[in-house]
PDB file of C-alpha atoms and ligand atoms in Angstrom:
ATOM      1  CA  VAL A  27     124.354  96.689 126.012  1.00  0.00           C
ATOM      2  CA  ALA A  28     123.257  93.247 127.167  1.00  0.00           C
ATOM      3  CA  GLN A  29     125.347  90.378 125.818  1.00  0.00           C
ATOM      4  CA  ASP A  30     122.408  88.656 124.124  1.00  0.00           C
ATOM      5  CA  LYS A  31     121.561  91.748 122.005  1.00  0.00           C
ATOM      6  CA  LYS A  32     123.562  90.864 118.934  1.00  0.00           C
ATOM      7  CA  PHE A  33     121.969  93.307 116.531  1.00  0.00           C
ATOM      8  CA  ARG A  34     121.570  97.007 117.233  1.00  0.00           C
ATOM      9  CA  ILE A  35     119.026  98.408 114.804  1.00  0.00           C
ATOM     10  CA  GLY A  36     118.374 102.129 114.557  1.00  0.00           C
ATOM     11  CA  PHE A  37     115.047 103.400 113.276  1.00  0.00           C
ATOM     12  CA  SER A  38     114.659 107.029 112.304  1.00  0.00           C
ATOM     13  CA  GLN A  39     110.950 107.912 112.204  1.00  0.00           C
ATOM     14  CA  ALA A  40     109.829 111.154 110.521  1.00  0.00           C
ATOM     15  CA  THR A  41     107.274 112.138 113.141  1.00  0.00           C
ATOM     16  CA  THR A  42     104.921 110.575 115.643  1.00  0.00           C
ATOM     17  CA  ILE A  43     102.180 113.213 115.651  1.00  0.00           C
ATOM     18  CA  GLU A  44     100.395 111.480 112.769  1.00  0.00           C
ATOM     19  CA  PRO A  45      98.296 108.458 113.828  1.00  0.00           C
ATOM     20  CA  TRP A  46      99.633 106.300 110.999  1.00  0.00           C
ATOM     21  CA  ARG A  47     103.185 106.859 112.258  1.00  0.00           C
ATOM     22  CA  ALA A  48     102.192 106.069 115.835  1.00  0.00           C
ATOM     23  CA  GLN A  49     100.822 102.747 114.527  1.00  0.00           C
ATOM     24  CA  PHE A  50     104.013 102.252 112.494  1.00  0.00           C
ATOM     25  CA  ASN A  51     106.098 102.587 115.684  1.00  0.00           C
ATOM     26  CA  LYS A  52     103.816 100.166 117.548  1.00  0.00           C
ATOM     27  CA  ASP A  53     104.225  97.660 114.720  1.00  0.00           C
ATOM     28  CA  ILE A  54     108.019  97.859 114.686  1.00  0.00           C
ATOM     29  CA  ILE A  55     108.254  97.652 118.493  1.00  0.00           C
ATOM     30  CA  ALA A  56     105.948  94.597 118.545  1.00  0.00           C
ATOM     31  CA  GLU A  57     108.052  92.886 115.874  1.00  0.00           C
ATOM     32  CA  ALA A  58     111.316  93.725 117.662  1.00  0.00           C
ATOM     33  CA  ALA A  59     109.937  92.104 120.825  1.00  0.00           C
ATOM     34  CA  LYS A  60     109.799  88.820 118.898  1.00  0.00           C
ATOM     35  CA  HIS A  61     113.572  88.949 118.304  1.00  0.00           C
ATOM     36  CA  PRO A  62     115.448  88.655 121.614  1.00  0.00           C
ATOM     37  CA  ASP A  63     118.734  89.276 119.800  1.00  0.00           C
ATOM     38  CA  VAL A  64     117.618  92.723 118.572  1.00  0.00           C
ATOM     39  CA  GLU A  65     118.069  96.032 120.348  1.00  0.00           C
ATOM     40  CA  LEU A  66     115.880  98.656 118.654  1.00  0.00           C
ATOM     41  CA  ILE A  67     116.709 102.347 118.961  1.00  0.00           C
ATOM     42  CA  ILE A  68     113.906 104.633 117.722  1.00  0.00           C
ATOM     43  CA  THR A  69     114.277 108.360 117.098  1.00  0.00           C
ATOM     44  CA  ASP A  70     111.517 110.896 116.368  1.00  0.00           C
ATOM     45  CA  GLY A  71     112.182 113.546 113.719  1.00  0.00           C
ATOM     46  CA  GLU A  72     109.294 115.626 115.096  1.00  0.00           C
ATOM     47  CA  ASP A  73     108.122 116.379 111.556  1.00  0.00           C
ATOM     48  CA  ARG A  74     111.235 118.489 110.855  1.00  0.00           C
ATOM     49  CA  THR A  75     113.828 117.526 108.263  1.00  0.00           C
ATOM     50  CA  GLU A  76     116.747 119.092 110.239  1.00  0.00           C
ATOM     51  CA  LYS A  77     115.777 117.107 113.328  1.00  0.00           C
ATOM     52  CA  GLN A  78     115.557 113.867 111.357  1.00  0.00           C
ATOM     53  CA  VAL A  79     118.909 114.510 109.658  1.00  0.00           C
ATOM     54  CA  ALA A  80     120.487 115.004 113.105  1.00  0.00           C
ATOM     55  CA  ASP A  81     118.819 111.783 114.309  1.00  0.00           C
ATOM     56  CA  VAL A  82     120.304 109.765 111.449  1.00  0.00           C
ATOM     57  CA  GLU A  83     123.756 111.330 111.996  1.00  0.00           C
ATOM     58  CA  ASN A  84     123.453 110.302 115.609  1.00  0.00           C
ATOM     59  CA  LEU A  85     122.546 106.718 114.719  1.00  0.00           C
ATOM     60  CA  ILE A  86     125.522 106.582 112.333  1.00  0.00           C
ATOM     61  CA  ARG A  87     127.803 107.771 115.165  1.00  0.00           C
ATOM     62  CA  GLN A  88     126.360 105.043 117.393  1.00  0.00           C
ATOM     63  CA  GLU A  89     127.471 102.551 114.735  1.00  0.00           C
ATOM     64  CA  VAL A  90     124.175 100.728 114.542  1.00  0.00           C
ATOM     65  CA  ASP A  91     124.278  97.409 112.665  1.00  0.00           C
ATOM     66  CA  ALA A  92     121.426  98.469 110.411  1.00  0.00           C
ATOM     67  CA  LEU A  93     119.579 101.713 109.804  1.00  0.00           C
ATOM     68  CA  LEU A  94     115.861 101.858 109.082  1.00  0.00           C
ATOM     69  CA  VAL A  95     114.606 105.239 107.965  1.00  0.00           C
ATOM     70  CA  SER A  96     111.188 106.570 107.025  1.00  0.00           C
ATOM     71  CA  PRO A  97     112.003 110.007 105.628  1.00  0.00           C
ATOM     72  CA  LYS A  98     109.980 113.155 106.211  1.00  0.00           C
ATOM     73  CA  GLU A  99     110.977 114.217 102.692  1.00  0.00           C
ATOM     74  CA  SER A 100     113.028 112.658  99.932  1.00  0.00           C
ATOM     75  CA  ALA A 101     115.528 115.363  99.035  1.00  0.00           C
ATOM     76  CA  GLY A 102     116.315 116.529 102.563  1.00  0.00           C
ATOM     77  CA  LEU A 103     117.184 113.057 103.849  1.00  0.00           C
ATOM     78  CA  THR A 104     119.153 111.839 100.825  1.00  0.00           C
ATOM     79  CA  GLY A 105     122.552 113.199 101.944  1.00  0.00           C
ATOM     80  CA  VAL A 106     122.508 111.623 105.350  1.00  0.00           C
ATOM     81  CA  VAL A 107     121.206 108.293 104.008  1.00  0.00           C
ATOM     82  CA  GLN A 108     124.154 108.380 101.609  1.00  0.00           C
ATOM     83  CA  GLN A 109     126.470 108.997 104.591  1.00  0.00           C
ATOM     84  CA  ALA A 110     125.129 105.860 106.256  1.00  0.00           C
ATOM     85  CA  ILE A 111     125.625 103.875 103.065  1.00  0.00           C
ATOM     86  CA  ASP A 112     129.186 105.226 102.775  1.00  0.00           C
ATOM     87  CA  ALA A 113     129.790 104.162 106.377  1.00  0.00           C
ATOM     88  CA  LYS A 114     128.852 100.608 105.260  1.00  0.00           C
ATOM     89  CA  ILE A 115     125.693 100.522 107.352  1.00  0.00           C
ATOM     90  CA  PRO A 116     122.932  98.522 105.641  1.00  0.00           C
ATOM     91  CA  VAL A 117     120.060 100.960 105.044  1.00  0.00           C
ATOM     92  CA  PHE A 118     116.377 100.018 104.822  1.00  0.00           C
ATOM     93  CA  VAL A 119     114.216 102.830 103.478  1.00  0.00           C
ATOM     94  CA  LEU A 120     110.604 102.582 104.588  1.00  0.00           C
ATOM     95  CA  ASP A 121     107.425 104.110 103.076  1.00  0.00           C
ATOM     96  CA  ARG A 122     108.840 107.365 101.627  1.00  0.00           C
ATOM     97  CA  ASN A 123     111.896 107.093  99.390  1.00  0.00           C
ATOM     98  CA  VAL A 124     115.119 109.089  99.034  1.00  0.00           C
ATOM     99  CA  GLU A 125     116.930 110.218  95.886  1.00  0.00           C
ATOM    100  CA  THR A 126     119.434 107.395  95.714  1.00  0.00           C
ATOM    101  CA  ASP A 127     118.963 103.692  95.093  1.00  0.00           C
ATOM    102  CA  GLN A 128     122.175 102.573  96.776  1.00  0.00           C
ATOM    103  CA  TYR A 129     120.312 101.477  99.903  1.00  0.00           C
ATOM    104  CA  THR A 130     119.943  97.804 100.790  1.00  0.00           C
ATOM    105  CA  GLN A 131     116.176  97.673 100.489  1.00  0.00           C
ATOM    106  CA  PHE A 132     112.972  99.665 100.172  1.00  0.00           C
ATOM    107  CA  VAL A 133     109.825  98.455 101.977  1.00  0.00           C
ATOM    108  CA  GLY A 134     106.468 100.126 101.412  1.00  0.00           C
ATOM    109  CA  GLY A 135     103.159 100.241  99.615  1.00  0.00           C
ATOM    110  CA  ASP A 136     102.803 100.890  95.888  1.00  0.00           C
ATOM    111  CA  ASN A 137     101.477 104.427  95.879  1.00  0.00           C
ATOM    112  CA  LYS A 138     101.036 104.588  92.111  1.00  0.00           C
ATOM    113  CA  LEU A 139      98.867 101.485  92.249  1.00  0.00           C
ATOM    114  CA  ILE A 140      96.857 102.875  95.165  1.00  0.00           C
ATOM    115  CA  GLY A 141      96.380 106.159  93.294  1.00  0.00           C
ATOM    116  CA  ARG A 142      95.140 104.228  90.269  1.00  0.00           C
ATOM    117  CA  ALA A 143      92.694 102.236  92.393  1.00  0.00           C
ATOM    118  CA  ALA A 144      91.399 105.491  93.899  1.00  0.00           C
ATOM    119  CA  GLY A 145      91.108 107.104  90.452  1.00  0.00           C
ATOM    120  CA  GLU A 146      89.283 104.141  89.000  1.00  0.00           C
ATOM    121  CA  TYR A 147      86.854 104.169  91.913  1.00  0.00           C
ATOM    122  CA  ALA A 148      86.332 107.937  91.642  1.00  0.00           C
ATOM    123  CA  VAL A 149      85.375 107.521  87.984  1.00  0.00           C
ATOM    124  CA  GLU A 150      82.943 104.772  88.950  1.00  0.00           C
ATOM    125  CA  LEU A 151      81.397 106.933  91.699  1.00  0.00           C
ATOM    126  CA  LEU A 152      80.957 109.822  89.269  1.00  0.00           C
ATOM    127  CA  GLY A 153      79.037 107.802  86.670  1.00  0.00           C
ATOM    128  CA  GLY A 154      81.451 105.318  85.119  1.00  0.00           C
ATOM    129  CA  LYS A 155      84.011 105.156  82.328  1.00  0.00           C
ATOM    130  CA  GLY A 156      83.310 107.582  79.500  1.00  0.00           C
ATOM    131  CA  LYS A 157      80.300 109.054  81.332  1.00  0.00           C
ATOM    132  CA  ALA A 158      81.777 110.375  84.554  1.00  0.00           C
ATOM    133  CA  GLN A 159      80.677 113.900  85.488  1.00  0.00           C
ATOM    134  CA  GLY A 160      81.780 115.980  88.417  1.00  0.00           C
ATOM    135  CA  ASN A 161      83.994 118.469  90.183  1.00  0.00           C
ATOM    136  CA  ILE A 162      86.914 117.070  92.147  1.00  0.00           C
ATOM    137  CA  VAL A 163      88.891 118.563  95.014  1.00  0.00           C
ATOM    138  CA  GLU A 164      92.244 116.857  95.443  1.00  0.00           C
ATOM    139  CA  ILE A 165      94.230 117.531  98.602  1.00  0.00           C
ATOM    140  CA  TRP A 166      97.892 116.667  98.271  1.00  0.00           C
ATOM    141  CA  GLY A 167     100.158 115.210 100.931  1.00  0.00           C
ATOM    142  CA  GLY A 168     103.628 116.694 101.441  1.00  0.00           C
ATOM    143  CA  MET A 169     104.939 118.065  98.135  1.00  0.00           C
ATOM    144  CA  GLY A 170     108.467 116.873  98.908  1.00  0.00           C
ATOM    145  CA  THR A 171     107.390 113.237  99.198  1.00  0.00           C
ATOM    146  CA  GLN A 172     107.138 110.539  96.559  1.00  0.00           C
ATOM    147  CA  PRO A 173     103.890 109.060  97.947  1.00  0.00           C
ATOM    148  CA  ALA A 174     102.037 112.340  97.258  1.00  0.00           C
ATOM    149  CA  HIS A 175     103.294 112.482  93.667  1.00  0.00           C
ATOM    150  CA  ASP A 176     102.559 108.805  93.015  1.00  0.00           C
ATOM    151  CA  ARG A 177      99.097 109.063  94.561  1.00  0.00           C
ATOM    152  CA  HIS A 178      98.416 112.050  92.311  1.00  0.00           C
ATOM    153  CA  ASP A 179      99.808 110.490  89.124  1.00  0.00           C
ATOM    154  CA  GLY A 180      98.016 107.158  89.565  1.00  0.00           C
ATOM    155  CA  PHE A 181      94.672 108.844  90.245  1.00  0.00           C
ATOM    156  CA  HIS A 182      94.921 111.090  87.194  1.00  0.00           C
ATOM    157  CA  GLU A 183      95.681 108.169  84.887  1.00  0.00           C
ATOM    158  CA  PHE A 184      91.957 107.454  85.277  1.00  0.00           C
ATOM    159  CA  THR A 185      90.289 110.796  85.952  1.00  0.00           C
ATOM    160  CA  ASP A 186      92.126 112.727  83.212  1.00  0.00           C
ATOM    161  CA  LYS A 187      90.575 110.462  80.589  1.00  0.00           C
ATOM    162  CA  GLU A 188      87.112 111.742  81.544  1.00  0.00           C
ATOM    163  CA  PRO A 189      86.068 114.942  79.755  1.00  0.00           C
ATOM    164  CA  GLY A 190      83.210 115.362  82.265  1.00  0.00           C
ATOM    165  CA  ILE A 191      85.541 115.569  85.253  1.00  0.00           C
ATOM    166  CA  LYS A 192      86.877 118.935  86.345  1.00  0.00           C
ATOM    167  CA  ASN A 193      89.714 119.500  88.818  1.00  0.00           C
ATOM    168  CA  LEU A 194      88.887 122.483  91.010  1.00  0.00           C
ATOM    169  CA  LEU A 195      92.269 122.932  92.709  1.00  0.00           C
ATOM    170  CA  ASP A 196      95.807 123.092  91.422  1.00  0.00           C
ATOM    171  CA  LYS A 197      98.351 121.366  93.680  1.00  0.00           C
ATOM    172  CA  GLN A 198      97.061 122.326  97.117  1.00  0.00           C
ATOM    173  CA  SER A 199      98.972 120.551  99.848  1.00  0.00           C
ATOM    174  CA  GLY A 200      97.585 119.839 103.306  1.00  0.00           C
ATOM    175  CA  ASP A 201     100.961 118.300 104.297  1.00  0.00           C
ATOM    176  CA  TRP A 202      99.134 115.115 105.405  1.00  0.00           C
ATOM    177  CA  LYS A 203      97.375 117.051 108.188  1.00  0.00           C
ATOM    178  CA  GLN A 204      93.657 117.032 109.017  1.00  0.00           C
ATOM    179  CA  ASP A 205      93.487 120.685 110.111  1.00  0.00           C
ATOM    180  CA  GLN A 206      95.259 121.960 106.980  1.00  0.00           C
ATOM    181  CA  ALA A 207      92.903 119.926 104.797  1.00  0.00           C
ATOM    182  CA  TYR A 208      89.944 121.386 106.684  1.00  0.00           C
ATOM    183  CA  ASN A 209      91.095 124.893 105.759  1.00  0.00           C
ATOM    184  CA  ILE A 210      91.719 124.025 102.103  1.00  0.00           C
ATOM    185  CA  MET A 211      88.259 122.489 101.864  1.00  0.00           C
ATOM    186  CA  ALA A 212      86.558 125.390 103.666  1.00  0.00           C
ATOM    187  CA  THR A 213      87.992 127.740 101.021  1.00  0.00           C
ATOM    188  CA  ALA A 214      87.092 125.386  98.171  1.00  0.00           C
ATOM    189  CA  LEU A 215      83.506 125.243  99.464  1.00  0.00           C
ATOM    190  CA  ARG A 216      83.281 129.030  99.542  1.00  0.00           C
ATOM    191  CA  ASN A 217      84.643 129.302  95.981  1.00  0.00           C
ATOM    192  CA  ASN A 218      82.669 126.471  94.373  1.00  0.00           C
ATOM    193  CA  GLU A 219      78.942 125.886  94.456  1.00  0.00           C
ATOM    194  CA  LYS A 220      79.297 122.329  93.275  1.00  0.00           C
ATOM    195  CA  ILE A 221      81.816 119.844  94.625  1.00  0.00           C
ATOM    196  CA  ASP A 222      81.171 116.170  93.949  1.00  0.00           C
ATOM    197  CA  LEU A 223      84.200 114.331  95.204  1.00  0.00           C
ATOM    198  CA  VAL A 224      87.202 114.894  97.433  1.00  0.00           C
ATOM    199  CA  TYR A 225      90.374 112.876  97.043  1.00  0.00           C
ATOM    200  CA  GLY A 226      92.622 113.233 100.074  1.00  0.00           C
ATOM    201  CA  HIS A 227      96.094 111.728  99.805  1.00  0.00           C
ATOM    202  CA  ASN A 228      95.527 110.271 103.282  1.00  0.00           C
ATOM    203  CA  ASP A 229      92.557 109.637 105.566  1.00  0.00           C
ATOM    204  CA  PRO A 230      93.178 112.449 108.058  1.00  0.00           C
ATOM    205  CA  MET A 231      92.967 114.946 105.165  1.00  0.00           C
ATOM    206  CA  ALA A 232      89.899 113.308 103.601  1.00  0.00           C
ATOM    207  CA  TYR A 233      88.285 113.429 107.037  1.00  0.00           C
ATOM    208  CA  GLY A 234      89.311 117.063 107.597  1.00  0.00           C
ATOM    209  CA  ALA A 235      87.636 117.917 104.292  1.00  0.00           C
ATOM    210  CA  TYR A 236      84.557 115.967 105.362  1.00  0.00           C
ATOM    211  CA  LEU A 237      84.372 117.997 108.592  1.00  0.00           C
ATOM    212  CA  ALA A 238      84.624 121.271 106.638  1.00  0.00           C
ATOM    213  CA  ALA A 239      81.796 120.135 104.343  1.00  0.00           C
ATOM    214  CA  LYS A 240      79.747 119.090 107.341  1.00  0.00           C
ATOM    215  CA  ASP A 241      80.224 122.498 108.971  1.00  0.00           C
ATOM    216  CA  ALA A 242      79.014 124.041 105.691  1.00  0.00           C
ATOM    217  CA  GLY A 243      76.006 121.677 105.615  1.00  0.00           C
ATOM    218  CA  ARG A 244      77.178 120.134 102.316  1.00  0.00           C
ATOM    219  CA  GLU A 245      78.696 116.779 103.314  1.00  0.00           C
ATOM    220  CA  LYS A 246      75.783 114.762 101.874  1.00  0.00           C
ATOM    221  CA  GLU A 247      76.446 116.036  98.325  1.00  0.00           C
ATOM    222  CA  ILE A 248      80.072 114.951  98.339  1.00  0.00           C
ATOM    223  CA  LYS A 249      81.972 111.642  98.199  1.00  0.00           C
ATOM    224  CA  PHE A 250      85.205 111.468 100.188  1.00  0.00           C
ATOM    225  CA  ILE A 251      88.066 109.126  99.336  1.00  0.00           C
ATOM    226  CA  GLY A 252      91.159 108.676 101.489  1.00  0.00           C
ATOM    227  CA  ILE A 253      94.191 106.399 101.926  1.00  0.00           C
ATOM    228  CA  ASP A 254      95.697 104.542 104.950  1.00  0.00           C
ATOM    229  CA  ALA A 255      92.761 102.541 106.346  1.00  0.00           C
ATOM    230  CA  LEU A 256      93.816 102.420 109.973  1.00  0.00           C
ATOM    231  CA  PRO A 257      91.029 100.411 111.675  1.00  0.00           C
ATOM    232  CA  ASN A 258      90.363 103.079 114.317  1.00  0.00           C
ATOM    233  CA  GLU A 259      90.508 105.943 111.768  1.00  0.00           C
ATOM    234  CA  GLY A 260      89.779 105.585 108.046  1.00  0.00           C
ATOM    235  CA  VAL A 261      87.971 102.258 108.361  1.00  0.00           C
ATOM    236  CA  THR A 262      85.818 103.617 111.176  1.00  0.00           C
ATOM    237  CA  TRP A 263      85.012 106.754 109.164  1.00  0.00           C
ATOM    238  CA  VAL A 264      83.967 104.592 106.200  1.00  0.00           C
ATOM    239  CA  SER A 265      81.875 102.431 108.488  1.00  0.00           C
ATOM    240  CA  ASN A 266      80.191 105.597 109.835  1.00  0.00           C
ATOM    241  CA  GLY A 267      79.420 106.736 106.282  1.00  0.00           C
ATOM    242  CA  GLU A 268      81.692 109.770 106.626  1.00  0.00           C
ATOM    243  CA  LEU A 269      84.215 108.605 104.025  1.00  0.00           C
ATOM    244  CA  THR A 270      83.056 106.664 100.957  1.00  0.00           C
ATOM    245  CA  ALA A 271      86.239 104.647 100.623  1.00  0.00           C
ATOM    246  CA  THR A 272      89.783 104.318 101.823  1.00  0.00           C
ATOM    247  CA  PHE A 273      92.682 102.234 100.523  1.00  0.00           C
ATOM    248  CA  LEU A 274      94.934 100.263 102.817  1.00  0.00           C
ATOM    249  CA  TYR A 275      98.461 101.589 103.143  1.00  0.00           C
ATOM    250  CA  ALA A 276      99.962  99.105 105.574  1.00  0.00           C
ATOM    251  CA  THR A 277     102.778 100.359 107.779  1.00  0.00           C
ATOM    252  CA  PRO A 278     106.141  98.814 106.890  1.00  0.00           C
ATOM    253  CA  GLY A 279     107.106  98.549 110.584  1.00  0.00           C
ATOM    254  CA  ALA A 280     106.919  94.790 111.100  1.00  0.00           C
ATOM    255  CA  GLU A 281     108.094  93.813 107.618  1.00  0.00           C
ATOM    256  CA  GLY A 282     110.932  96.356 107.640  1.00  0.00           C
ATOM    257  CA  LEU A 283     112.309  94.985 110.891  1.00  0.00           C
ATOM    258  CA  ARG A 284     111.948  91.360 109.769  1.00  0.00           C
ATOM    259  CA  GLN A 285     113.826  92.118 106.563  1.00  0.00           C
ATOM    260  CA  ALA A 286     116.655  93.877 108.410  1.00  0.00           C
ATOM    261  CA  VAL A 287     117.046  90.945 110.794  1.00  0.00           C
ATOM    262  CA  LYS A 288     117.039  88.520 107.876  1.00  0.00           C
ATOM    263  CA  PHE A 289     119.798  90.533 106.216  1.00  0.00           C
ATOM    264  CA  LEU A 290     121.859  90.791 109.410  1.00  0.00           C
ATOM    265  CA  LYS A 291     121.665  87.005 109.755  1.00  0.00           C
ATOM    266  CA  GLY A 292     123.326  86.706 106.377  1.00  0.00           C
ATOM    267  CA  GLU A 293     120.317  85.980 104.169  1.00  0.00           C
ATOM    268  CA  LYS A 294     119.695  87.651 100.836  1.00  0.00           C
ATOM    269  CA  VAL A 295     116.919  90.244 100.673  1.00  0.00           C
ATOM    270  CA  GLU A 296     115.050  91.693  97.697  1.00  0.00           C
ATOM    271  CA  LYS A 297     115.766  95.255  96.592  1.00  0.00           C
ATOM    272  CA  THR A 298     112.087  96.164  97.012  1.00  0.00           C
ATOM    273  CA  VAL A 299     109.342  94.678  99.156  1.00  0.00           C
ATOM    274  CA  THR A 300     105.881  95.936  98.192  1.00  0.00           C
ATOM    275  CA  LEU A 301     103.075  95.775 100.731  1.00  0.00           C
ATOM    276  CA  ASP A 302      99.558  94.897  99.562  1.00  0.00           C
ATOM    277  CA  THR A 303      96.628  97.270  99.481  1.00  0.00           C
ATOM    278  CA  LEU A 304      92.877  96.724  99.806  1.00  0.00           C
ATOM    279  CA  LYS A 305      89.848  98.808  98.932  1.00  0.00           C
ATOM    280  CA  VAL A 306      87.697  99.538 101.987  1.00  0.00           C
ATOM    281  CA  THR A 307      84.070 100.540 101.464  1.00  0.00           C
ATOM    282  CA  GLU A 308      80.883 100.136 103.512  1.00  0.00           C
ATOM    283  CA  GLU A 309      80.846  96.514 102.303  1.00  0.00           C
ATOM    284  CA  ASN A 310      83.912  95.385 104.246  1.00  0.00           C
ATOM    285  CA  ALA A 311      84.547  98.194 106.785  1.00  0.00           C
ATOM    286  CA  ALA A 312      82.527  96.680 109.650  1.00  0.00           C
ATOM    287  CA  GLN A 313      84.217  93.299 109.214  1.00  0.00           C
ATOM    288  CA  ILE A 314      87.697  94.858 109.259  1.00  0.00           C
ATOM    289  CA  MET A 315      86.841  96.699 112.471  1.00  0.00           C
ATOM    290  CA  LYS A 316      85.590  93.454 114.014  1.00  0.00           C
ATOM    291  CA  ASP A 317      88.762  91.625 112.953  1.00  0.00           C
ATOM    292  CA  ASN A 318      90.714  94.333 114.768  1.00  0.00           C
ATOM    293  CA  GLY A 319      88.683  94.064 117.938  1.00  0.00           C
ATOM    294  CA  LEU A 320      86.704  97.293 117.385  1.00  0.00           C
TER     295      LEU A 320
HETATM  296  C1  FRU B 409     101.866 109.642 107.855  1.00  0.00           C
HETATM  297  C2  FRU B 409     101.476 109.649 106.423  1.00  0.00           C
HETATM  298  C3  FRU B 409     100.356 108.706 106.105  1.00  0.00           C
HETATM  299  C4  FRU B 409     100.590 108.523 104.651  1.00  0.00           C
HETATM  300  C5  FRU B 409     102.087 108.385 104.617  1.00  0.00           C
HETATM  301  C6  FRU B 409     102.694 108.703 103.304  1.00  0.00           C
HETATM  302  O1  FRU B 409     102.952 110.490 108.085  1.00  0.00           O
HETATM  303  O2  FRU B 409     101.134 110.957 106.091  1.00  0.00           O
HETATM  304  O3  FRU B 409      99.096 109.201 106.423  1.00  0.00           O
HETATM  305  O4  FRU B 409      99.914 107.464 104.100  1.00  0.00           O
HETATM  306  O5  FRU B 409     102.565 109.239 105.603  1.00  0.00           O
HETATM  307  O6  FRU B 409     104.074 108.663 103.346  1.00  0.00           O
END
């Protein structure tokens, strides 16, 4: 280790096969490059809890100065996060939580709030408060993750108040993946003559559902709502008229690293840092793409 690298920070990422996580890693690497005193060690859980648990154990053994972790699932990662805490390593939990609050800090978006914003918009798209009519397909993210539950709960705070809204599926998870969402939607299309709106817990799943509807020649009858708003994904799909809306779920890469460095330099940090969201529709999609050089 070079002498000038004062802080060794380990980051355990859940997977890199999902585009949002690839962006997340880019963001944390770019931020680390701004801190010459930081050595960043990134591991890839390859979308498997056992692999990610082994990664964190490894980072603990390497005695990193701080551990950043974005868990594949809450329950499965809780034990090893607790081990890090017990070993007196400051732990920063990013995006998906664990089942302890003894960590140093949590950094991420407010999924309940995003779910509410999506639910409120769905009601508006289906005719407005008290008058909304329509059949909804909801495609869940990973069942073992808090974001999926919060995105569900927030959404239903609005849609469940509408007697004219019907939920066609009961807890069908696409595990955040486009191809799994495609299959769920293909089945839903076969079983239901009328589908008015799809709520995907992330953009890849909303887009997978859109592709299934397109292959069935029914995409024009349906509104698609997603979450993430990566400029080259969700925002582009909105701009193309494929998705109706997406809600920004900023990656906590840059902020997470900044907070860890702040803490390691002896400053106080908040228990929770919440990242802002933004509704993206055809009104602002093109501008966002332009701002991102697309
Ligand atoms: C990527 C992802 C995002 C989603 C987030 C939720 O792995 O599925 O698409 O917004 O995780 O934790």
